[in-house]
CSV table of C-alpha atoms and ligand atoms in Angstrom, one decimal:
chain,number,residue,atom,x,y,z
Y,1,MET,CA,-21.4,-39.1,5.4
Y,2,SER,CA,-22.7,-39.7,1.9
Y,3,PHE,CA,-22.2,-37.5,-1.1
Y,4,SER,CA,-25.0,-36.6,-3.6
Y,5,GLN,CA,-25.2,-38.6,-6.8
Y,6,GLU,CA,-23.5,-35.9,-8.9
Y,7,TYR,CA,-20.4,-35.9,-6.7
Y,8,GLN,CA,-20.2,-39.7,-6.5
Y,9,GLN,CA,-20.5,-40.0,-10.2
Y,10,LEU,CA,-17.6,-37.6,-11.0
Y,11,PRO,CA,-14.7,-39.8,-12.2
Y,12,THR,CA,-11.3,-39.1,-10.7
Y,13,VAL,CA,-9.6,-39.9,-14.0
Y,14,ASP,CA,-11.5,-39.2,-17.2
Y,15,LYS,CA,-10.3,-41.9,-19.6
Y,16,ASP,CA,-11.6,-39.7,-22.5
Y,17,ALA,CA,-9.7,-36.6,-21.3
Y,18,GLY,CA,-6.6,-37.3,-23.3
Y,19,GLU,CA,-8.6,-37.8,-26.4
Y,20,GLN,CA,-10.6,-34.6,-25.8
Y,21,GLU,CA,-7.4,-32.6,-25.3
Y,22,SER,CA,-5.9,-33.8,-28.5
Y,23,LEU,CA,-9.1,-32.9,-30.3
Y,24,GLN,CA,-8.9,-29.3,-28.8
Y,25,ARG,CA,-5.2,-29.0,-29.8
Y,26,LYS,CA,-6.2,-29.7,-33.3
Y,27,ASP,CA,-8.8,-26.9,-33.4
Y,28,PRO,CA,-6.9,-23.8,-34.7
Y,29,ARG,CA,-9.7,-21.4,-33.5
Y,30,LYS,CA,-9.3,-22.6,-29.9
Y,31,ARG,CA,-5.5,-22.3,-30.2
Y,32,ARG,CA,-5.7,-18.7,-31.3
Y,33,PHE,CA,-8.1,-17.6,-28.6
Y,34,PRO,CA,-5.7,-17.1,-25.7
Y,35,LEU,CA,-3.3,-15.2,-28.0
Y,36,LEU,CA,-6.1,-13.0,-29.0
Y,37,VAL,CA,-6.9,-12.2,-25.4
Y,38,ILE,CA,-3.3,-11.4,-24.6
Y,39,ALA,CA,-3.0,-9.2,-27.6
Y,40,ILE,CA,-6.1,-7.2,-26.6
Y,41,VAL,CA,-4.8,-6.8,-23.0
Y,42,ILE,CA,-1.5,-5.5,-24.3
Y,43,ILE,CA,-3.1,-3.0,-26.7
Y,44,MET,CA,-5.4,-1.8,-23.9
Y,45,CYS,CA,-2.6,-1.5,-21.4
Y,46,ALA,CA,-0.4,0.3,-23.8
Y,47,SER,CA,-2.8,3.2,-24.0
Y,48,LEU,CA,-4.0,3.0,-20.4
Y,49,PRO,CA,-2.5,3.9,-16.9
Y,50,CYS,CA,-2.8,0.2,-16.0
Y,51,ALA,CA,0.3,-0.4,-18.1
Y,52,ARG,CA,2.3,1.8,-15.8
Y,53,MET,CA,0.8,0.1,-12.8
Y,54,ILE,CA,1.6,-3.4,-14.0
Y,55,MET,CA,5.1,-2.3,-14.9
Y,56,SER,CA,5.8,-0.7,-11.5
Y,57,ARG,CA,7.7,-2.6,-8.9
Y,58,ARG,CA,5.1,-1.6,-6.3
Y,59,PHE,CA,2.5,-3.7,-8.1
Y,60,TRP,CA,4.6,-6.8,-8.0
Y,61,ALA,CA,5.8,-6.1,-4.5
Y,62,ALA,CA,2.3,-5.4,-3.2
Y,63,CYS,CA,0.7,-7.5,-0.6
Y,64,HIS,CA,-2.2,-9.4,-2.0
Y,65,VAL,CA,-3.5,-10.6,1.4
Y,66,PRO,CA,-6.6,-8.5,2.3
Y,67,GLN,CA,-6.1,-6.0,5.2
Y,68,ARG,CA,-6.8,-7.7,8.4
Y,69,ASN,CA,-9.0,-6.5,11.2
Y,70,THR,CA,-6.2,-5.4,13.5
Y,71,SER,CA,-8.4,-5.8,16.5
Y,72,THR,CA,-7.6,-9.5,16.4
Y,73,LEU,CA,-3.9,-8.8,17.0
Y,74,ALA,CA,-2.5,-8.7,20.5
Y,75,LYS,CA,-1.3,-5.3,21.7
Y,76,LEU,CA,2.1,-4.5,23.1
Y,77,PRO,CA,2.8,-2.7,26.4
Y,78,SER,CA,1.6,0.9,26.2
Y,79,HIS,CA,3.9,2.0,29.1
Y,80,TYR,CA,7.1,1.0,30.9
Y,81,THR,CA,7.8,1.7,34.5
Y,82,LEU,CA,10.9,3.7,35.4
Y,83,PRO,CA,13.0,3.4,38.6
Y,84,SER,CA,11.1,6.4,39.9
Y,85,GLY,CA,7.8,4.5,39.5
Y,86,ASP,CA,6.7,6.9,36.7
Y,87,LYS,CA,5.1,5.2,33.7
Y,88,ILE,CA,6.5,6.3,30.4
Y,89,PRO,CA,4.4,5.7,27.2
Y,90,SER,CA,6.2,3.2,24.9
Y,91,VAL,CA,5.5,5.1,21.7
Y,92,ALA,CA,6.4,8.8,21.4
Y,93,LEU,CA,6.2,11.4,18.6
Y,94,GLY,CA,9.8,12.2,17.8
Y,95,VAL,CA,10.2,15.8,16.7
Y,96,TRP,CA,13.8,15.8,15.6
Y,97,GLN,CA,13.8,17.1,12.0
Y,98,ALA,CA,10.2,18.3,12.3
Y,99,SER,CA,10.7,21.8,11.1
Y,100,LYS,CA,9.2,25.0,12.3
Y,101,GLY,CA,5.8,25.6,10.6
Y,102,GLU,CA,5.0,21.9,10.5
Y,103,VAL,CA,5.9,20.6,14.0
Y,104,GLY,CA,2.9,22.3,15.6
Y,105,ASN,CA,0.4,20.5,13.3
Y,106,ALA,CA,2.2,17.2,13.9
Y,107,VAL,CA,1.9,17.6,17.7
Y,108,LYS,CA,-1.7,18.6,17.4
Y,109,THR,CA,-2.5,15.5,15.2
Y,110,ALA,CA,-0.6,13.3,17.6
Y,111,LEU,CA,-2.5,14.5,20.6
Y,112,THR,CA,-5.8,13.9,18.8
Y,113,ALA,CA,-4.6,10.5,17.7
Y,114,GLY,CA,-3.9,9.6,21.4
Y,115,TYR,CA,-0.1,10.2,21.7
Y,116,ARG,CA,0.8,11.4,25.2
Y,117,HIS,CA,4.6,11.3,24.8
Y,118,ILE,CA,6.6,13.9,22.9
Y,119,ASP,CA,10.3,13.5,22.5
Y,120,GLY,CA,12.1,16.8,21.9
Y,121,ALA,CA,15.3,18.6,22.6
Y,122,TRP,CA,16.5,22.2,22.9
Y,123,ILE,CA,18.7,21.7,19.8
Y,124,TYR,CA,15.7,20.8,17.6
Y,125,ARG,CA,14.9,24.5,17.7
Y,126,ASN,CA,11.1,23.8,17.6
Y,127,GLU,CA,10.3,23.7,21.4
Y,128,GLU,CA,8.4,27.0,21.2
Y,129,GLU,CA,6.0,25.8,18.5
Y,130,VAL,CA,5.6,22.5,20.4
Y,131,GLY,CA,4.8,24.5,23.5
Y,132,GLN,CA,2.2,26.7,21.8
Y,133,VAL,CA,0.3,23.6,20.7
Y,134,LEU,CA,0.6,22.0,24.2
Y,135,LYS,CA,-0.7,25.2,25.8
Y,136,ALA,CA,-3.7,25.3,23.4
Y,137,SER,CA,-4.5,21.6,23.9
Y,138,SER,CA,-7.2,20.4,26.3
Y,139,VAL,CA,-4.9,17.4,27.4
Y,140,PRO,CA,-4.0,18.0,31.0
Y,141,ARG,CA,-0.3,18.4,31.7
Y,142,GLU,CA,-0.2,15.4,34.1
Y,143,GLU,CA,-1.3,13.1,31.2
Y,144,LEU,CA,1.6,14.2,29.0
Y,145,TRP,CA,5.1,12.9,29.0
Y,146,LEU,CA,7.6,15.6,27.9
Y,147,THR,CA,11.2,14.9,27.2
Y,148,SER,CA,13.9,17.4,26.5
Y,149,LYS,CA,17.7,17.3,26.3
Y,150,LEU,CA,20.6,19.3,27.5
Y,151,TRP,CA,22.7,20.5,24.6
Y,152,ASN,CA,26.4,20.1,24.5
Y,153,ASN,CA,27.1,23.8,25.0
Y,154,PHE,CA,25.5,24.0,28.4
Y,155,HIS,CA,27.5,21.6,30.5
Y,156,ALA,CA,29.2,24.3,32.6
Y,157,PRO,CA,27.6,24.0,36.0
Y,158,GLU,CA,26.3,27.6,35.9
Y,159,ASP,CA,24.6,27.0,32.5
Y,160,ILE,CA,22.7,23.8,33.2
Y,161,GLU,CA,19.7,25.2,35.0
Y,162,THR,CA,19.4,28.1,32.6
Y,163,ALA,CA,19.3,25.8,29.7
Y,164,LEU,CA,16.6,23.7,31.4
Y,165,ASP,CA,14.6,26.8,32.2
Y,166,GLN,CA,14.7,27.9,28.6
Y,167,SER,CA,13.2,24.6,27.5
Y,168,LEU,CA,10.6,24.7,30.3
Y,169,SER,CA,9.6,28.2,29.3
Y,170,MET,CA,9.4,27.4,25.5
Y,171,LEU,CA,7.3,24.2,26.3
Y,172,GLY,CA,5.1,26.3,28.7
Y,173,THR,CA,5.5,23.9,31.6
Y,174,ASN,CA,7.2,24.1,35.0
Y,175,TYR,CA,8.6,20.5,35.0
Y,176,LEU,CA,9.9,17.9,32.5
Y,177,ASP,CA,9.1,14.3,32.8
Y,178,LEU,CA,12.5,13.4,31.5
Y,179,TYR,CA,15.7,15.4,30.8
Y,180,LEU,CA,18.6,13.8,29.1
Y,181,ILE,CA,22.3,14.6,28.6
Y,182,HIS,CA,22.0,14.8,24.8
Y,183,TRP,CA,25.6,13.6,24.0
Y,184,PRO,CA,28.5,12.4,26.1
Y,185,VAL,CA,30.3,15.5,24.8
Y,186,ALA,CA,30.7,19.0,26.3
Y,187,PHE,CA,31.3,21.9,24.0
Y,188,LYS,CA,32.6,25.4,24.9
Y,189,LYS,CA,29.8,28.0,25.2
Y,190,GLU,CA,30.1,29.0,21.6
Y,191,GLY,CA,30.6,26.7,18.6
Y,192,ASN,CA,31.4,23.0,18.5
Y,193,ASN,CA,34.8,23.0,20.2
Y,194,ILE,CA,34.9,20.5,23.0
Y,195,MET,CA,35.2,22.2,26.4
Y,196,ASP,CA,37.8,20.0,27.8
Y,197,GLU,CA,38.5,16.3,27.4
Y,198,ASP,CA,37.9,15.5,31.0
Y,199,LEU,CA,34.4,16.8,31.1
Y,200,THR,CA,33.7,15.1,27.9
Y,201,ALA,CA,34.9,11.9,29.3
Y,202,ASP,CA,33.3,12.4,32.7
Y,203,PRO,CA,29.7,13.5,32.7
Y,204,TYR,CA,29.4,13.1,36.5
Y,205,PRO,CA,29.6,16.9,37.3
Y,206,THR,CA,26.7,17.4,34.9
Y,207,TRP,CA,24.8,14.5,36.4
Y,208,GLN,CA,25.1,15.9,39.9
Y,209,LYS,CA,23.6,19.1,38.7
Y,210,LEU,CA,20.7,17.3,37.1
Y,211,GLU,CA,20.2,15.4,40.4
Y,212,GLU,CA,19.8,18.7,42.1
Y,213,LEU,CA,17.2,19.8,39.6
Y,214,VAL,CA,15.3,16.6,40.2
Y,215,ASP,CA,15.3,17.5,43.9
Y,216,LYS,CA,14.2,21.0,43.0
Y,217,GLY,CA,11.1,19.5,41.3
Y,218,LYS,CA,12.0,20.8,37.8
Y,219,ILE,CA,12.6,17.4,36.4
Y,220,ARG,CA,11.0,14.1,37.3
Y,221,ASN,CA,13.5,11.7,35.7
Y,222,ILE,CA,17.0,12.1,34.3
Y,223,GLY,CA,18.8,10.0,31.7
Y,224,ILE,CA,21.4,9.9,29.0
Y,225,SER,CA,21.6,9.7,25.3
Y,226,ASN,CA,24.2,8.3,22.8
Y,227,PHE,CA,26.1,6.7,25.6
Y,228,ASN,CA,27.9,3.4,24.9
Y,229,ILE,CA,28.5,0.8,27.6
Y,230,ARG,CA,31.9,2.1,28.5
Y,231,ARG,CA,30.6,5.6,29.0
Y,232,ILE,CA,27.6,4.4,31.0
Y,233,GLN,CA,29.9,2.5,33.3
Y,234,ASN,CA,32.1,5.6,33.7
Y,235,LEU,CA,29.1,7.5,34.9
Y,236,THR,CA,27.6,4.8,37.1
Y,237,ALA,CA,30.9,4.0,38.7
Y,238,ASN,CA,30.2,7.2,40.7
Y,239,LYS,CA,27.9,7.2,43.7
Y,240,LEU,CA,24.7,8.4,42.0
Y,241,LYS,CA,21.7,9.6,43.9
Y,242,TYR,CA,19.5,8.7,40.9
Y,243,GLN,CA,20.4,6.1,38.3
Y,244,PRO,CA,19.9,7.0,34.6
Y,245,ALA,CA,16.3,6.3,33.8
Y,246,VAL,CA,16.9,5.7,30.1
Y,247,ASN,CA,19.6,5.8,27.4
Y,248,GLN,CA,18.3,7.2,24.2
Y,249,VAL,CA,20.2,5.8,21.2
Y,250,GLU,CA,19.9,5.1,17.5
Y,251,LEU,CA,18.1,1.7,17.1
Y,252,ASN,CA,16.7,0.5,13.8
Y,253,PHE,CA,16.9,-2.4,11.3
Y,254,TRP,CA,20.3,-1.1,10.1
Y,255,ASN,CA,21.7,-0.5,13.6
Y,256,PRO,CA,19.9,-2.9,15.9
Y,257,GLN,CA,22.7,-3.0,18.6
Y,258,PRO,CA,21.7,-6.3,20.1
Y,259,GLU,CA,24.7,-6.4,22.6
Y,260,LEU,CA,23.8,-2.9,24.0
Y,261,LEU,CA,20.1,-4.0,24.3
Y,262,LYS,CA,21.1,-7.2,26.1
Y,263,TRP,CA,23.5,-5.4,28.4
Y,264,SER,CA,20.9,-2.7,29.2
Y,265,LYS,CA,18.3,-5.3,30.0
Y,266,GLU,CA,20.7,-7.1,32.3
Y,267,ASN,CA,21.5,-3.8,34.0
Y,268,GLY,CA,18.0,-2.5,34.3
Y,269,LEU,CA,18.4,0.4,31.9
Y,270,LEU,CA,15.6,1.1,29.5
Y,271,LEU,CA,16.6,2.1,25.9
Y,272,GLU,CA,14.8,4.6,23.7
Y,273,ALA,CA,15.0,4.1,20.0
Y,274,TYR,CA,15.6,7.2,17.9
Y,275,SER,CA,15.5,7.0,14.1
Y,276,PRO,CA,13.5,3.7,14.4
Y,277,LEU,CA,12.6,3.8,10.7
Y,278,GLY,CA,16.1,4.7,9.7
Y,279,SER,CA,15.4,8.5,9.6
Y,280,ASN,CA,14.5,10.3,6.4
Y,281,LYS,CA,17.8,8.9,4.8
Y,282,GLN,CA,16.9,5.3,5.1
Y,283,VAL,CA,13.2,5.0,5.7
Y,284,GLY,CA,12.5,3.9,2.2
Y,285,LYS,CA,15.1,1.1,2.4
Y,286,SER,CA,13.8,0.0,5.9
Y,287,LEU,CA,10.2,-0.3,4.6
Y,288,SER,CA,11.4,-2.4,1.7
Y,289,VAL,CA,13.2,-5.0,3.7
Y,290,PRO,CA,11.7,-8.3,2.5
Y,291,GLU,CA,11.2,-9.7,6.0
Y,292,VAL,CA,9.5,-6.5,7.1
Y,293,LYS,CA,7.2,-6.6,4.0
Y,294,ASP,CA,6.4,-10.3,4.6
Y,295,ILE,CA,5.4,-9.8,8.2
Y,296,ALA,CA,3.3,-6.7,7.2
Y,297,CYS,CA,1.6,-8.7,4.6
Y,298,LYS,CA,0.9,-11.7,6.9
Y,299,LEU,CA,-0.4,-9.5,9.8
Y,300,GLY,CA,-2.3,-7.1,7.5
Y,301,ILE,CA,-0.4,-4.0,8.9
Y,302,THR,CA,2.0,-1.6,7.3
Y,303,PRO,CA,5.8,-2.1,7.1
Y,304,ALA,CA,6.3,1.0,9.4
Y,305,GLN,CA,4.0,-0.6,12.0
Y,306,VAL,CA,6.0,-3.8,11.8
Y,307,ILE,CA,9.3,-1.9,12.6
Y,308,ILE,CA,7.7,0.2,15.3
Y,309,SER,CA,6.1,-2.9,16.9
Y,310,TRP,CA,9.4,-4.8,16.7
Y,311,SER,CA,11.0,-2.0,18.6
Y,312,VAL,CA,8.5,-2.2,21.4
Y,313,GLN,CA,8.6,-6.0,21.4
Y,314,ARG,CA,12.4,-5.7,21.8
Y,315,GLY,CA,11.6,-4.0,25.1
Y,316,THR,CA,12.5,-0.4,24.0
Y,317,ILE,CA,10.6,2.9,23.9
Y,318,VAL,CA,10.3,4.0,20.3
Y,319,LEU,CA,10.3,7.5,18.9
Y,320,PRO,CA,9.1,7.6,15.3
Y,321,LYS,CA,9.1,11.0,13.7
Y,322,SER,CA,6.5,12.1,11.2
Y,323,VAL,CA,4.8,15.3,10.2
Y,324,THR,CA,2.3,13.5,7.9
Y,325,PRO,CA,-1.1,13.1,9.7
Y,326,SER,CA,-1.9,9.6,8.3
Y,327,ARG,CA,1.6,8.3,9.3
Y,328,ILE,CA,1.4,9.9,12.7
Y,329,VAL,CA,-1.9,7.9,13.3
Y,330,GLU,CA,-0.5,4.8,11.8
Y,331,ASN,CA,2.7,4.8,13.9
Y,332,LEU,CA,0.9,4.8,17.3
Y,333,GLU,CA,-0.6,1.4,16.5
Y,334,VAL,CA,1.7,-1.3,17.6
Y,335,PHE,CA,0.9,-5.1,17.6
Y,336,GLU,CA,2.6,-8.2,18.8
Y,337,ILE,CA,4.5,-9.9,16.1
Y,338,PRO,CA,4.4,-13.8,16.3
Y,339,GLN,CA,7.5,-15.1,18.0
Y,340,GLU,CA,8.9,-16.8,14.9
Y,341,ASP,CA,8.5,-13.7,12.8
Y,342,PHE,CA,10.0,-11.5,15.6
Y,343,GLU,CA,13.0,-13.8,15.7
Y,344,MET,CA,13.3,-13.8,11.9
Y,345,LEU,CA,13.4,-10.0,11.9
Y,346,GLU,CA,15.8,-9.8,14.8
Y,347,LYS,CA,18.1,-12.2,12.9
Y,348,ALA,CA,17.8,-10.3,9.6
Y,349,ALA,CA,18.6,-7.0,11.4
Y,350,ALA,CA,21.7,-8.5,13.0
Y,351,SER,CA,22.9,-10.3,9.8
Y,352,HIS,CA,24.5,-7.3,8.1
Y,353,PRO,CA,27.3,-4.9,9.3
Y,354,PRO,CA,25.8,-2.2,11.6
Y,355,GLN,CA,25.3,1.0,9.8
Y,356,ARG,CA,24.5,4.2,11.7
Y,357,VAL,CA,22.5,7.1,10.2
Y,358,VAL,CA,23.7,9.4,13.0
Y,359,ASN,CA,27.4,9.9,13.9
Y,360,PRO,CA,28.4,13.5,14.2
Y,361,SER,CA,32.0,12.8,15.3
Y,362,THR,CA,33.6,13.9,12.1
Y,363,GLY,CA,31.2,16.8,11.6
Y,364,TRP,CA,32.1,18.1,15.1
Y,365,LYS,CA,35.8,17.4,14.4
Y,366,LEU,CA,36.0,15.4,17.6
Y,367,PRO,CA,39.5,13.9,18.2
Y,368,PHE,CA,37.7,10.5,18.8
Y,369,ASP,CA,34.6,8.6,17.6
Y,370,VAL,CA,31.9,9.3,20.1
Y,371,PHE,CA,30.6,5.7,19.8
Y,372,ASP,CA,34.1,4.2,19.9
Y,373,GLY,CA,34.2,1.0,22.0
Y,374,GLN,CA,30.5,0.3,21.9
Z,401,LIG,P1,7.4,12.4,7.2
Z,401,LIG,O1,7.9,13.1,8.5
Z,401,LIG,O2,7.5,13.3,6.0
Z,401,LIG,O3,6.1,11.8,7.4
Z,401,LIG,P2,12.5,8.1,11.8
Z,401,LIG,O4,11.4,8.0,12.7
Z,401,LIG,O5,13.4,6.8,11.7
Z,401,LIG,O6,13.4,9.3,12.1
Z,401,LIG,O7,12.0,8.3,10.3
Z,401,LIG,C1,11.4,9.5,9.9
Z,401,LIG,C2,11.2,9.5,8.5
Z,401,LIG,O8,10.2,8.5,8.2
Z,401,LIG,C3,10.6,10.8,8.0
Z,401,LIG,O9,11.1,11.0,6.7
Z,401,LIG,C4,9.1,10.5,7.9
Z,401,LIG,O10,8.5,11.2,7.0
Z,401,LIG,C5,9.1,9.0,7.5
Z,401,LIG,N1,8.0,8.3,8.1
Z,401,LIG,C6,7.4,8.3,9.4
Z,401,LIG,N2,6.4,7.5,9.5
Z,401,LIG,C7,6.3,6.8,8.3
Z,401,LIG,C8,5.4,5.9,7.9
Z,401,LIG,N3,4.4,5.3,8.7
Z,401,LIG,N4,5.4,5.4,6.6
Z,401,LIG,C9,6.4,6.0,5.7
Z,401,LIG,N5,7.3,6.9,6.1
Z,401,LIG,C10,7.2,7.3,7.4
């Protein structure tokens, strides 16, 4: 290949360059020019909003790589298959802490955006509003995945079906896709006093009742929530008719629980990640993790999408909560993170002492730590 004349004639080293440069240095007008420009920018910025922008941490932290066309990124599994054969969507709208008056709109936005999985619970006290939106929606019931949870006050055998019926009625459906024991703790009917230590330690009686409700057709799948390995083993040491379909636990950058994840995979138990962004208490901190920001920048996606994608790529269901329409839409889009970045994030998450957002043991005045021994 031959270059044009101009290219060929360009010298690699200009022997006059040094001389030219020294001549320029000697010209005081040229020396003052850059100073003048800087002075003008400073004066302009002092009186303009750009000063605030340049001074803000966000400006310096911002990703300067252009937004990528995400259609070029590989997608992650949209569903997992449970032991029953049912397919559960990998990303759900979590409605814990979505208050009355805003949860309905969140669910409406989510259904329009394509969510088909809503993760709720009786104790969230918003099932009625969720149900109103579901009833008004044109999405057929069989396309939806609805999860609810048995609250701690309803473990007495005679209360379990009544509690489920309440959730069914509020949600406006005659079956749940998934019903979980919310905590491995049984309270008395009123208040937060534990019913008796045996029942708290042994959820088998409750499990048997849930199995009956599966056979009655009121629940399709049953599972557990906030169970550590020891508690799962206590339960599964019994002769169960149905194995737990999932264990819903706190999983996020600050509490990644790699041992529980590994054990669950080895034992065929799917995990569901609640508070994946660190809940409202830690979401800001989660989205500012340097590794998360770097990956977001590299892939041209948002930090929240990096964390939610990481959760699915770890092989868990993920339940991000939001009542903000743009975030609800954003959170459903998960993408495969390149293996080296995935591993970097996994390592970063495991490289600090685990820190939970949710541990009600003290608040409930339990005589033990509910996660003890995990
Ligand atoms: P909001 O509901 O006001 O939109 P988690 O899922 O870990 O429980 O986190 C929920 C918190 O994270 C809420 O405060 C929610 O705010 C916020 N959040 C959810 N999605 C996003 C997002 N994509 N970007 C920033 N914040 C988000």
